[in-house]
Amino acid sequence: MARRAGGGTGLRSRWPVGCGASPRWAARGVRGAVVAAESLAELEVLCNHLYEGTDLAQRLQAEKVLLELINSPECLSQCQLLLEQGTTSYAQLLAATCLSKLVSRASPLPIEQRIDIRNYILNYVASQPKLAPFVIQALVQVIAKITKLGWFEVLKDQLIFRDITADVKKFLQGTVDHYIIGVMILSELTQEMNLVDYSRPSAKHRKIATSFRDTSLKDILMLACSLLKELLAKPLTVQDRQQESLAMHLLKLVLNCLNFDFIGNSADESADDLCTVQIPTNWRTIFLEPGTLDLFFDLYHSLPPMLSQLVSDTVIYTQIMMALSCLVQFASTRRSLFSNPERAKYLGNLIKGVKQILENPQGLSDPGTYHEFCRFLARLKTNYQLGELVMVTDYPEVIRLIANFTITSLQHWEFAPNSVHYLLTLWQRMVASVPFVKTAEPHLLDTYAPEITKAYITSRLDCVPVVIRDGLEDPLDDTATVFQQLEQLCTVSRCEYEKTCTLLVQLFDQNAQNYQKLLHSSSRNPLEITVQEGRLAWLVYFVGTFVGGRLTYTSTDEHDAMDGELSCRVFQLISLMDAQLPQSSNEKVELAILWFLDQFRKTYVGDQLQHTSKVYARMTEVLGITDDNQVLETFMTKIVTNLKYRGRCEPVILRTLQFLNDLSVGYSLLKKLVKIEAVKFMLQNHTSKHFPFLGISDNYSLSDLRCRTMFYTALTRLLMVDLGEDEDEFENFMLPLTVSFESVTQIFNSSFEQEEAKRMLIGLARDLRGIAFALNTKTSYTMLFDWIYPAYISVLQRAIELWYQEPACTTPILKLMAEFMQNRSQRLNFDVSSPNGILLFREASKMICTYDTIVSSSCCASLDYIVTYLFKHIAKEGKKTLRCREVSQDGQRLFNFMQQNPEVLQQMMSILMNTIIFEDCRNQWSVSRPLLGLILLNEKYFSELRATLINSQPDSKREVLDQCFRNLMEGVEQNLLVKNRDRFTQNMSVFRRDMAEALRSEGASDPGSLDMMS
């Protein structure tokens, strides 16, 4: 170990040489320590190319050379050269990276070498504490890897790699720079012990992590907390900026300890809200000590004043953020660690700290710190019951402060919007717990929850004019976040629901009246209308959310009546918006309306509905809607209206069809729907004349056609209700598709307008897939089969042949055939006397084989183009004319890639040779063209393939096979001229025939064992 700073470097003169493979490698390592200066200069140039270079070719070349260095016997000596004589930080980083890969190999270095490497690095960083931070970090990672992988290794009856803590304590006796390095070692070691390496056995990792947890982790945490207390006790000076870095590394060390996977459950980091820290029982004393929590709250309050004169706000708040991250983990400690009195005391200390932060919130002005504090608040309810929270002495004051903090946060909607999730999580869980609170202490949620709901509603309405006038990103565009927050809000809103509904009714009436005035104003202001529509969209989302909240919260008849009051206003708005069609339409309002309709469907439509529900009382008075049958009529009228007039708005069409699809699932609803006039209209008029989104105009992109599958799935479910065995009814339903197929057939047989036919066929394939998906009975499926075979399935076959290179066309057709072949509900069980099963298999196999043959030929042509280009590129490399050099430069990137990855072309050759020898190759000419170029580019590999195949055969057959290979290349020259290619193709045809005869003859090996890619 190094001596104290200022007393000499303490650098060992001996370097661990060789890689353990042989004494000769060790000798090379010794000589490598005195490699010429030219070698060092070359390595440093490569390092600069790798880490800073902008030229791709140079970077690829540097990467190739440096990868070879890692696998070289000279690796260790070269790493020592870079560390001791390198003049750039990148050279030192490369050495650290190479060492990390070296010690992480599956076959480890000898234990003595690993000990030497570890000791060398410890002495190296001790002697040069001013290295670049990223270099120190990389070297520390090497120490951590060596320690973890050798955790159970014994030398002279000692667990030799477990004395790392003793080495670190020597660093803690040095300067602040040494102090920081010691803390970094412990932090990196803790993180490495917790890191799962999926390339190694998980059981071994768990054994090492558990041993580290039981023997070292507690001591490391206690040491870190002790060092933080010392840091907090010392006054900082302006000149002592190193303390800033020290505080950060100490807090990171504590956080790594608390983030440790104590029980091996590998918690999903995305499930942040449900995380519980499984602190070991023998850590209780640390957590029961009040000073532990106080330390981190004190750090939160103390760090800004100490560093405000030294660094920018960002660094200050980064440290505060780390302190809060530690508190998040402390608040997530498992409940069973404490007895009831201990848990109450611990919770009291947490609440006291929250109160102090909220009373002095200036540190929360940074988004990162604010986010961590929101997480901290959410964890209070995740791990503690509402009944426990209300018993805390400061609860009334703290809940008031949290409510005010939440309201302020919601009002500043543009500040850290992702953090709002945690605040709403806190209030959602608290309100959801109200029915289970058995203590007499008031929870006060009936006072504050309505205020939270009000703040959220008003803040979203207030943001609309700002977003529109300033061109900001609209929160409504992030539908995933909006729906998540609305789901949380619906629970909060049900607390004192009367207040929420009263507010929403007032706001809805006010904004709807203003909207109507603007529409009827002689001087229509488009900007003001857009603002008002944005507010109405938010209000409709709120109504849908609160109506849907009935399913998640205890509801009463009074609440149902309030839902009816709110719903009336949305149904009236639907009429108002539809009355403006087709002149104007607002996408956001329409999407919000569809959200509301879906929430209303889930809550008040269907068998689960009690028909005496008070929701229909007010709707009967205002709208004349008495039950869910009339609501379904309203639903279907709205669906038809959207499909007729909003065909150019893909989001609205897609959401409308999703709503229709949801309605069509469930037999009880289907029986009601088929009686509605709007449904009958759809079943009889599903053409582009009535529903423009079914058209094939160039105004629609090909992706717009995808929604047609969903439309026809729902429509076919409606058809199936009363279809039975009525073939005439089915033929009438399929009439629009029949007309379209006949049009495609005529186009194929005439001038052939390619683009029109293609778009029409894509639409038909998507339509038919939707129909096939919904036909789950043998009778109905047979009707579809009789309709499509044989006339129209041949059209699909022709399309595959014509447009095989266009996935936009082939994918829908192949998906249709896949759905057509699905034996869902045993629908493919044709009668014994029926040939339909054989016919279906024949057509499907024909399409697959056709597509495979055409695509493989196309792939061979593309491969031949690449191979030919590479062959010509190499041939011209030796020529020095200006034009040749320019061509070489154009192809340099491809050429370098192939040089770096020669196995790519080698694998292609193996595939083609396997196809020729062992498979039923129907496109020999196409396969032969790239194969010749591959052979000429990889003659050595071709010889290896040839030898592998021949040697796998009995002795009596080897001469015959060898002659076959000689005949293959007979008369073939070293070029890719057409005449030479034709000669190779002729040879290959004979070669394939002779090889097949030889391998079929008696005594040949099992063809299954001859795969040339194995």
Steps between C-alpha positions, in 0.01 A plus 500: 500500500614854434648713770335823610492771236812705497717214621585339168300317240520150642464365143606138468769436244373150417215462251306172460606372162342256254152362486562168666497303177870415482841610634581637156212750530637605836839567340336715236328696776836581658640624172176693442581725798774660295317528170638769275355849515360448151264234636369738765447774244306262274275391789426858600408590143262202492349611832432846363339349189284274715376752756514829308521411132231608256624293207308173502769304319766610748277411794425156359867435439590619850233280650627199308862552613405564860278192509799301382702659780260364763546147367874537459764343731646851518181647648626541857834650402330740259254604770788571735670702226186711449452559873859589581608686188177606332458873451120512460211400720357295214808280500450432871129435439583245234737322739230487766244370247736226383573395857128490577434266208804292588397434861138434396577207269319174557838329550660714774861602530708325768423629847851637547468712187164640609642590839791676329266689265282611790796615708656675203183700433462589869855634504455670163191701599657575838809643333298698242180622669466787250417271209193583292186390690391263224841328508483451877143371462610245237795381709282471810261283299785259430567470875130437562480229234810323631361511855157367403619219275760390756279540806517134604855429380755390760878547500705368792184435700382859455207647308749721329264740319291596803753737654388784272347694792840509672657638183230765473557618858858583406363730229280667762815603689631705207404821327148583390583359154602169658192517721281529190674207327444281807130585502479434125649154549238407761220649291605320183549175691150521648353569159698220335391249766139590424541479122372180339727366226270286287798334330583326830292265718240697696542270800866594526417870483238461771745311722762774467247782550355330810844448651593862432171615653557293815869575551569849369201708392384610844850612593528695175169678565601586857837628378332716234256649753789566740696678228196709408463606864863606503451693176192671639685601816786672315462860379572529130726765355483658158831338407381151597301419187605135524245461780229537238618186320553316828142567612366372169700176513404433862131548423534275196660234721210514748250482214674196351481329840128571532432399139661160556292198399487353848281196429573431133167607357655722229224760539386664179617859508199607294269389783619792710180547697495149642860478614571386856857490626560165670745621765667210690384453858849552644493858363219598738732692729603732215139580412378531858764761573322838447828656396506295180196669347597834650837475323344501154241765580785713639699441182203620298481821698875553540648433159366808312635765742837327518546482123297792371814716470697230323303338222200542280150413610505183296776342708342613827171341415664188371631437849166586660335268250732218609412567866130480412558180299646346816195617698273337239667169578479559876127571463462173305640279775295185549236527773598176670839641597330687787260423777184715508641760745831510312322546168292785641812673629684450170201635304484796736861586417428477128194725531699749707760515223232549235357788701841667524555472124155640417548788743830583329446393135754714315706193407202357307530758224724256310302246291720205603474575871128569468453165324680310776295675767177400319624140497574534871144613573350215294705242692346617830163355399650202316655364818276643773127478561276804520405394851867523600551836331208670677640395837820701447506817710577733209253337259244786478768757426692274263194398298418871463853572380494204258164616364629853444817361340290280268269786404797725422662221297184442296460870432853510356412231246804567280752433781618137527174348363624143551515554876126564530446124474650446847290773663181357350610151608524625860152654497345210307620245755406712795145553374467131408592414862231716661239219534753289693609756760379392844661770717308793639763747385379713204670427169399842360486362145143619460643849540804475273411240232238726332757779496749270324237405241408864448863600458558231238187592303555876503872473424431294188237744381735792565780340300297486178531866390870504593569187298312624193622860498865418578518187285604279793477123516141410585468266803198343328728366228668273756197276536682232703587750774157663487316168540731393783440824689126491434485146638661626820280809512176302468558345844588836656195663341261251663588640844231764561366428151229764533760776508677358194179471298381846596829648384501302176139588415575868557813493284335293226198731475717809497734372226220348289310830505811693403560254218149540364533880511824481304340271239209739447709814513509704181878542537610144567843497663671171402756529781236550769293213358806271511568601861141430597505162325821411685332575834193300401725206409651502851154529659369202300802295609424595861135398470596166344756444773262575787221289348745212457609545863172344612655159441796566732330674792196444716209672325151608604176590321586866553832447326325326208265797470801733486651282228178543307524878542853502362425253219210708373738784426735281297216350296378854430852599394505204259192639326655848490827374347332274245273784389809682366596214266639479245621862513701477822621243750745493791709186537572540873132549586401197294763280668383620841137420410595148395686457832185609685275268300725205576505580873121536502469165318714323760306653789136531398440278194459124497383215720679636807277810496211522742225652289379698799828692499449868573736592217210478253259712703656832401582374150134415448394853594758679286569265209216249500747215550329253731725194491814346355322401175459865412857569609615232255308678225684819588829310495440354155378830357821661620710217354331528159537880506872476572558238232308706243641845567836455669663251264802726450581508873678171573513534884123559518424219257726260687352585841148478355566153360653389829180613671289313243715191547454514879124530455493194272655270763228331701188328371253691717607834357513364146134395523407855594726663243367314194157653561634854463444675167856635488636144524271380221623791289864401557436135410336599173721791396860432596647673196727799448201701382359501853822444696788684330770327706426186295614681185831449320569862413859619486404742777520208741828341595531122492518497881150650512365176353598301810190603693278326244572162660351614829196647322417176319559289811234698689269511199522124446421433868183704454419308181545165677224567755216420258693345209449131573533309169363779278747499210309772317539734795874427509532560125323835538736597781803406288370684192726811539804272528381299201481817292850601612649161412335508158651846444845374592458205264406734214800721574729197491356401163515847343727803517596416852507821707750357747463745789118492498491120491758473774318733740170328427651158568663613826163625621326178396758287682449698819121484464500125447732443793254680726213292363692173535592585860134538599371184327538243776246241390540227240194615305598865471863417421388267221299788350815712488704215352243443225499872427878544470590169329596465222436835334647746745779304662672491163493882500689499831747252351557731203557796733769310689678427172481861381580691819714254695755775566248730673422400861214750510322267258630153585465530878119554502451215253720257695329601826165434334614150398631436851162597647322297234696191608423543871283214624329720758208328674550198268364698206722315250339163568358452153272208417666171416385521140614862459829574319519845661772402745730375223419803284575740786834331572592500131431871456682598817807290417499632144505859624775431752719318248448768237589776744803311631637430151456857381640656814800269510576585137475868584732454799750320281494788254564751779779287642653465155501879463689541830747221429569632152560849637744367760682288242543797266600723793782264597608461138531878461686556827830430329434753225613854576289706263299785651167351403582168664597671823169689499305180452695338782420787731127473421502133596737529791233467766362176356849368440608575858190332638569184304862503612386531862235230459619239247264246653204676336591398146626164621163423653329604177720255309411222744129569457518493121712183496251330732217608271672358192605168656228410747180688405253500214648807332261627235694814409844361425588778257427771763701318767798442272559870425602617850655164590782539247594841640491367856732214406747734329498737801534217757701224331657386825164466674356320197785247525419448868131438422598257227737311732240486778239342275738251338657390830157430647443224239625140489840450336341334199304816417760766556661476160163533326410810701842652447457456125160669520659808658780501242243485220311792658794737452628348174551767235394775741729802498576768765245754374128573498447550129171374358669221304680376811179519707312295241772234506476480881119470482528206260759333722279552804204327338715191436659532845160498672388188311824308563508596869143385548579160345816462708329584828202275423716201421561221748745577778454876506459675833166621626424818302378658821857499631649672197379854562789718388404773747540277804 
